Coordinates of C-alpha atoms in Angstrom, one line a residue:
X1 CA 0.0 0.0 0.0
X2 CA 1.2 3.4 -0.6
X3 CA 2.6 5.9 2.3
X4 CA 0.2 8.7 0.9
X5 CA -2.7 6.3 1.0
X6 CA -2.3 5.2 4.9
X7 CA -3.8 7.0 7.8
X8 CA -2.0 8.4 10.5
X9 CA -2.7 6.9 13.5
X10 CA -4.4 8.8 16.2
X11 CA -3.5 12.7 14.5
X12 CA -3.7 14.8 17.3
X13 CA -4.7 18.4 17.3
X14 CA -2.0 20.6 16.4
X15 CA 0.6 22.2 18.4
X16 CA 0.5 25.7 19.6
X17 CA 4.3 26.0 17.3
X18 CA 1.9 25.2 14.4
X19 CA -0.6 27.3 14.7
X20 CA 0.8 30.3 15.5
X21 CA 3.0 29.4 12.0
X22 CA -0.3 28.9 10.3
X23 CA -2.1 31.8 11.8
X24 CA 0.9 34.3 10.7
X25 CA 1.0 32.7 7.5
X26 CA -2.3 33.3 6.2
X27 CA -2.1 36.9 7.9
X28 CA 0.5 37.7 5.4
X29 CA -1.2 36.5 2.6
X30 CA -4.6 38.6 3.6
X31 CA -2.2 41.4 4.3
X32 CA -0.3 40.4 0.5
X33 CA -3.9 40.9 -1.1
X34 CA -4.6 44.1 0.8
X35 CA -2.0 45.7 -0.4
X36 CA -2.4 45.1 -3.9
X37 CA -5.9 45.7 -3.9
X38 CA -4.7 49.5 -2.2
X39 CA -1.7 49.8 -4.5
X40 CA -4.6 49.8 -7.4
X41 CA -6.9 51.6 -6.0
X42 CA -4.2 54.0 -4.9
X43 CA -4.5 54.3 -1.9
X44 CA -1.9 56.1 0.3
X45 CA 1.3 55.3 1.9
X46 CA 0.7 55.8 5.1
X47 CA -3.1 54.0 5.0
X48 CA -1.8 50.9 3.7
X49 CA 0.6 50.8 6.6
X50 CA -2.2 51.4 9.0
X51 CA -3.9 48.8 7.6
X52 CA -1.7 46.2 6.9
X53 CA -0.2 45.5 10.9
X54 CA -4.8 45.1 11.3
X55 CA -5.3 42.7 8.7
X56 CA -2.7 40.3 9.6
X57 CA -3.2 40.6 13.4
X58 CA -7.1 39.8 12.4
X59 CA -6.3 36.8 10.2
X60 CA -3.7 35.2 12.3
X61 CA -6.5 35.1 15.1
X62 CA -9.1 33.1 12.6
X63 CA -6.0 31.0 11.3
X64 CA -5.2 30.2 14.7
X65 CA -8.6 28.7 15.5
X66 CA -8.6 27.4 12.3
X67 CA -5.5 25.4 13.0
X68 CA -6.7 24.0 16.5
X69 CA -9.7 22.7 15.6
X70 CA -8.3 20.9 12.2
X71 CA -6.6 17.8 13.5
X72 CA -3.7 16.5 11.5
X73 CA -3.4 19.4 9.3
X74 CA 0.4 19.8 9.5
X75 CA 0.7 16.1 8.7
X76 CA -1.7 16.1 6.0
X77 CA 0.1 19.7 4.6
X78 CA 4.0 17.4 4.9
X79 CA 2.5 14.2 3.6
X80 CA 3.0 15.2 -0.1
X81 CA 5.3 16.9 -2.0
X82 CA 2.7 18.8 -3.9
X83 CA 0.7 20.4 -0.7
X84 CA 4.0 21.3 0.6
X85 CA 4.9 23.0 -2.6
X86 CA 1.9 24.8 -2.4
X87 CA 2.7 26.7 0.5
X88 CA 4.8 29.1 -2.0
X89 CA 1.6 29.7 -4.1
X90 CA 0.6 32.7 -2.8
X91 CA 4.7 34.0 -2.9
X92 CA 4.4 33.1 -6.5
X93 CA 1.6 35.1 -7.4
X94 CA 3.2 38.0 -5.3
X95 CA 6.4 38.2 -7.5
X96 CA 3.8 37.6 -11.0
X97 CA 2.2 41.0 -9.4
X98 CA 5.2 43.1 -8.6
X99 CA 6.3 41.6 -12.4
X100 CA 3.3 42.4 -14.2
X101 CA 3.4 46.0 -14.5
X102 CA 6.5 45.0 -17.3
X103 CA 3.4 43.0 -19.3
X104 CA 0.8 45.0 -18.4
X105 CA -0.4 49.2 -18.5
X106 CA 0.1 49.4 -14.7
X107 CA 2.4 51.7 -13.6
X108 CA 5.8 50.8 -12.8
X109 CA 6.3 53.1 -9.5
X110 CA 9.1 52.4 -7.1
X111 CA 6.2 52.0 -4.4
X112 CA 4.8 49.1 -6.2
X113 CA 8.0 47.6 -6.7
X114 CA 9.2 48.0 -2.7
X115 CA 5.5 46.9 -1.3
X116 CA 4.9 44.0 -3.9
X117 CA 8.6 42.4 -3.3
X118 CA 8.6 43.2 0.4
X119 CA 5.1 41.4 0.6
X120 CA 6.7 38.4 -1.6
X121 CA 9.7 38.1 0.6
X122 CA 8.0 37.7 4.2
X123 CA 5.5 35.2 2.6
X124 CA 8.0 33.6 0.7
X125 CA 10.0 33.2 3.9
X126 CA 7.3 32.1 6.0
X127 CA 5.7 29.3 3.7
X128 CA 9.5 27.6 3.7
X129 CA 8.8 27.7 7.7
X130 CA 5.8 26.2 7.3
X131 CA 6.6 23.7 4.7
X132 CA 9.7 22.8 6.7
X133 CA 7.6 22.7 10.5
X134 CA 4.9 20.3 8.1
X135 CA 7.1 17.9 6.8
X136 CA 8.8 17.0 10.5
X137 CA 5.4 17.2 11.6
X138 CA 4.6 14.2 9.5
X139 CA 8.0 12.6 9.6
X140 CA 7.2 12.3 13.7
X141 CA 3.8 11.0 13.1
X142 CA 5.1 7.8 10.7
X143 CA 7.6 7.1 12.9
X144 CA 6.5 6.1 16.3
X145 CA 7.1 2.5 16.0
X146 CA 10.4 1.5 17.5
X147 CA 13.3 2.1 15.1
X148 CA 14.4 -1.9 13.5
X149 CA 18.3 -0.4 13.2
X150 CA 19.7 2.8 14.0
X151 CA 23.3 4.3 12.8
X152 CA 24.9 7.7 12.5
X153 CA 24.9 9.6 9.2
X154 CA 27.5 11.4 7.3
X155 CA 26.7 12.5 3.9
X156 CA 29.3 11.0 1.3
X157 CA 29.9 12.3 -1.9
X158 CA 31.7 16.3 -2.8
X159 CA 28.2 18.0 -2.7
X160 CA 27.1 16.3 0.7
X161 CA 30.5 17.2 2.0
X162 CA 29.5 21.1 1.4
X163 CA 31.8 21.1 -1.8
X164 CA 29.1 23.0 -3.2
X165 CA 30.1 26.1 -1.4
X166 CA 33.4 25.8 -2.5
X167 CA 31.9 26.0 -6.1
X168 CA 30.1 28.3 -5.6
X169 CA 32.9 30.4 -4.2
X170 CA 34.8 29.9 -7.0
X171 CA 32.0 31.3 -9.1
X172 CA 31.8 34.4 -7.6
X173 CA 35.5 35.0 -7.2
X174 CA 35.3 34.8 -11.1
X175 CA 32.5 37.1 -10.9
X176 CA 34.7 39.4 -9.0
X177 CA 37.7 39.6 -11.4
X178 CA 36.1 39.9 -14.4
X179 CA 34.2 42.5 -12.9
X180 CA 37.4 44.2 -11.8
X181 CA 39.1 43.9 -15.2
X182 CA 35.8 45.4 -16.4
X183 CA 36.1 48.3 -14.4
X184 CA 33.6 48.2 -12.2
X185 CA 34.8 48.6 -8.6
X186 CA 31.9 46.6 -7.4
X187 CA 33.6 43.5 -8.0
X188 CA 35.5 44.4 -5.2
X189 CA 32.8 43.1 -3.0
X190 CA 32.4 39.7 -4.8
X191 CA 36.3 39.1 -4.3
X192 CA 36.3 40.8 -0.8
X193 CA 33.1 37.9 0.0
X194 CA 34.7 35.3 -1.6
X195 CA 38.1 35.4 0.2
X196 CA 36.0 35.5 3.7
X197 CA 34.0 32.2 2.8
X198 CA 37.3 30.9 2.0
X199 CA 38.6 32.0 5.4
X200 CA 36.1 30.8 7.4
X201 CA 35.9 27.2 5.5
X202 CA 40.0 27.1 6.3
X203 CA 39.1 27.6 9.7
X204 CA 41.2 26.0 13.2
X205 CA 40.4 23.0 14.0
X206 CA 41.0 21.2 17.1
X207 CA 41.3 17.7 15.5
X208 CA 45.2 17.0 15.2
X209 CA 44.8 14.7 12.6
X210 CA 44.0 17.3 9.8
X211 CA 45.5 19.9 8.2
X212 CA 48.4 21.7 8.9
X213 CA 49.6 23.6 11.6
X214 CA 50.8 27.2 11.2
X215 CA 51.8 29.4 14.3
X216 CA 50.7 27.0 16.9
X217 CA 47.2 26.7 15.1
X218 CA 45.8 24.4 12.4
X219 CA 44.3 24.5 9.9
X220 CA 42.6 22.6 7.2
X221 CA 40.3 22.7 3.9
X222 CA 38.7 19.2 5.1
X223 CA 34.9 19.6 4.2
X224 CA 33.3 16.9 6.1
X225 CA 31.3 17.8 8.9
X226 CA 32.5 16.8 12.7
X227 CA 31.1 13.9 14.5
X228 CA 28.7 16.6 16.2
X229 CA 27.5 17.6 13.6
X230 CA 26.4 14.1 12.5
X231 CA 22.9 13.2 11.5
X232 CA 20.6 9.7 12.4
X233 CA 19.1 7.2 10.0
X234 CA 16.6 5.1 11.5
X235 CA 15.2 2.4 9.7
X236 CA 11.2 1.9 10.4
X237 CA 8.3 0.1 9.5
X238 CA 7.2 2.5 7.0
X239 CA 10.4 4.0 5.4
X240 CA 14.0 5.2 6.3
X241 CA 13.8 8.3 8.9
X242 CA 16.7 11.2 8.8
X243 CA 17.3 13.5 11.3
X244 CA 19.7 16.0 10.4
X245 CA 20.1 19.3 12.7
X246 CA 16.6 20.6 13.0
X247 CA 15.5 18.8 9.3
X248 CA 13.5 15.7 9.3
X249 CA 13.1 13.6 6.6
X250 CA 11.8 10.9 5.5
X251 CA 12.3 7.9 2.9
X252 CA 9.3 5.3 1.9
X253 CA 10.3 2.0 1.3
X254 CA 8.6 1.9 -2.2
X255 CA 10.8 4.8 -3.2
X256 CA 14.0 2.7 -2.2
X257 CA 15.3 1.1 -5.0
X258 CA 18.3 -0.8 -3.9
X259 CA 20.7 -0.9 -0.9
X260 CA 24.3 -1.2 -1.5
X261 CA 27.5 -1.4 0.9
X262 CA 30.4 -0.5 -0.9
X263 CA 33.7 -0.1 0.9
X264 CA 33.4 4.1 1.4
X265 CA 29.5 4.2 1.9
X266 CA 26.2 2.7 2.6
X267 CA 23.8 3.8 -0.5
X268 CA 19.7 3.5 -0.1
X269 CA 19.2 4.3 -4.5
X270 CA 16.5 6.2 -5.1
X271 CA 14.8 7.4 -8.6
X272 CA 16.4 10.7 -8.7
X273 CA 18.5 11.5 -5.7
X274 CA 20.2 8.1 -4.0
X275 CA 20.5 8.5 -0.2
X276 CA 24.9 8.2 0.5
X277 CA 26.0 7.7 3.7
X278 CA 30.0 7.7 4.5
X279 CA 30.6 4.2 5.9
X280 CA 33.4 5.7 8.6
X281 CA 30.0 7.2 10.0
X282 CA 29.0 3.5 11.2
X283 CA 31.6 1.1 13.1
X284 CA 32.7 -1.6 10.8
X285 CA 31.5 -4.3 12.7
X286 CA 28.3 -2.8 13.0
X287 CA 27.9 -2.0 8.9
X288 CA 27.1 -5.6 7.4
X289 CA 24.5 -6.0 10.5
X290 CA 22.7 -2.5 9.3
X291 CA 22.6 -3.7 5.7
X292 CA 21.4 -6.6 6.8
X293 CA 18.7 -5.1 9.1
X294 CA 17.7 -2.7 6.2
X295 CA 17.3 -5.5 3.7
X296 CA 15.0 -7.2 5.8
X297 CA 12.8 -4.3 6.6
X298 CA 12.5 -3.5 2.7
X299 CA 11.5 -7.0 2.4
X300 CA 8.7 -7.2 5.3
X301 CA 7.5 -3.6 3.5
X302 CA 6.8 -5.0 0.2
X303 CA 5.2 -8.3 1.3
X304 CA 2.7 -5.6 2.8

């Protein structure tokens, strides 16, 4: 049976965290459409910001009650992709407003521009809240089953291993020089930023094993993370659970292709993203019995 098709168990009413989230939320989206509504009816500064602190104060109340009486709603919102992509709607339409005066007769005033983008940004910024606070909402609500195996996580592979800043550093250090030779002095910035990411990513370390040591302190370009800073996998009856930092995420069984232990990492293949997990993360003894333990809950899942 499909994850999307199975109940939760038991959905309790939702937190006070979650509706306070969901009560702001729609505020700024009432307080979005106000604005726009005032903007082209031109309406004056100084009413629309009169207005606007009202509306969303008013909203938030409803969306509050809302929220409390609607039980499982931030499960049902981080079940699927879709409803959680939906959050960003309304931030969508925002930017298509503060865009449309380029398509359209409206005038182009710097007004419209500030309100219309300001009004994108905060519910833009919000919904990712949302959509984040759903999804470990719903990742807590599959998982209450005792874990079958659980190891710590290190992601393997240059990009998991934040290799991507270091791209992206490069990019913009680029950026910086070629504006330079240009002539534009603002390039300055973009070589001034990149050399402090580069900084900070060469930072001390206190693990003697890395880097080299200059003045008494070392140093090192070593991206992967410290054991600290390590995530969980839990395997469950449902799907593979992560728990990274504050993120939660979670991993049906149907959407596991494969399981492979190779000699640098444990791999859960998936369709579009496979799950890579640096195998000096998990003690060696303990590696074959998690593969093992992982086979054998994928195999009880799909005789379900």
């Amino acid at each position: 049976m499909s994850l999307h098709r199975r109940a939760i168990v038991d959905a309790e009413p939702p937190d006070i965290g979650f509706q306070a989230a969901f009560g702001f939320y729609l505020g700024l989206i009432a307080a979005g459409l106000v604005a726009v509504v005032g903007l082209l009816a031109d309406v004056t500064t100084a009413s629309l910001l009169a207005t606007l602190p009202t509306t969303v104060t008013g909203v938030m109340i409803v969306g509050h009650v809302l929220a409390k009486r609607f039980h499982g709603l931030p499960e049902l919102i981080g079940r699927r992709l879709r409803w959680r992509l939906a959050c960003y709607l309304p931030a969508v339409g925002l930017v298509a407003v503060a865009l449309a005066p380029g398509a359209t007769p409206l005038a182009y005033t710097a007004r419209y521009l500030a309100i219309t983008v300001a009004m994108a940004l905060l519910v833009g910024v919000t919904a990712f809240g949302l959509e984040r606070l759903c999804r470990a909402r719903f990742v807590e609500a599959i998982t209450t089953d005792e874990p079958v195996v659980t190891w710590s996580y290190r992601p393997a592979g240059l990009l998991s291993r934040n290799g991507l800043w270091m791209v992206l550093t490069v990019f913009v250090v680029m950026a910086g020089v070629m504006s330079v030779v240009g002539g534009t002095l603002f390039g300055l910035l973009w070589l001034a930023y990149g050399v402090i990411v580069v900084a900070w990513t060469w930072s001390g370390t206190d693990d003697d094993s890395r880097g080299k040591s200059y003045y008494g302190k070392r140093y090192s370009l070593e991206m992967a993370p410290e054991p600290d800073e390590w995530g969980e996998l839990r395997a469950h009856e449902y799907g593979v659970r992560l728990d990274l930092g504050r993120s939660r995420r979670f991993v049906p069984w149907e959407r596991i292709e494969g399981i492979e232990l190779t000699d640098d990492e444990l791999v859960l293949k998936r369709r579009f993203r496979n799950l890579r997990c640096d195998r000096d993360a998990i003690d060696d003894p303990e590696a074959e019995a998690v593969l093992e333990a992982l086979e054998t809950a994928r195999d009880a899942a799909s005789r379900r």
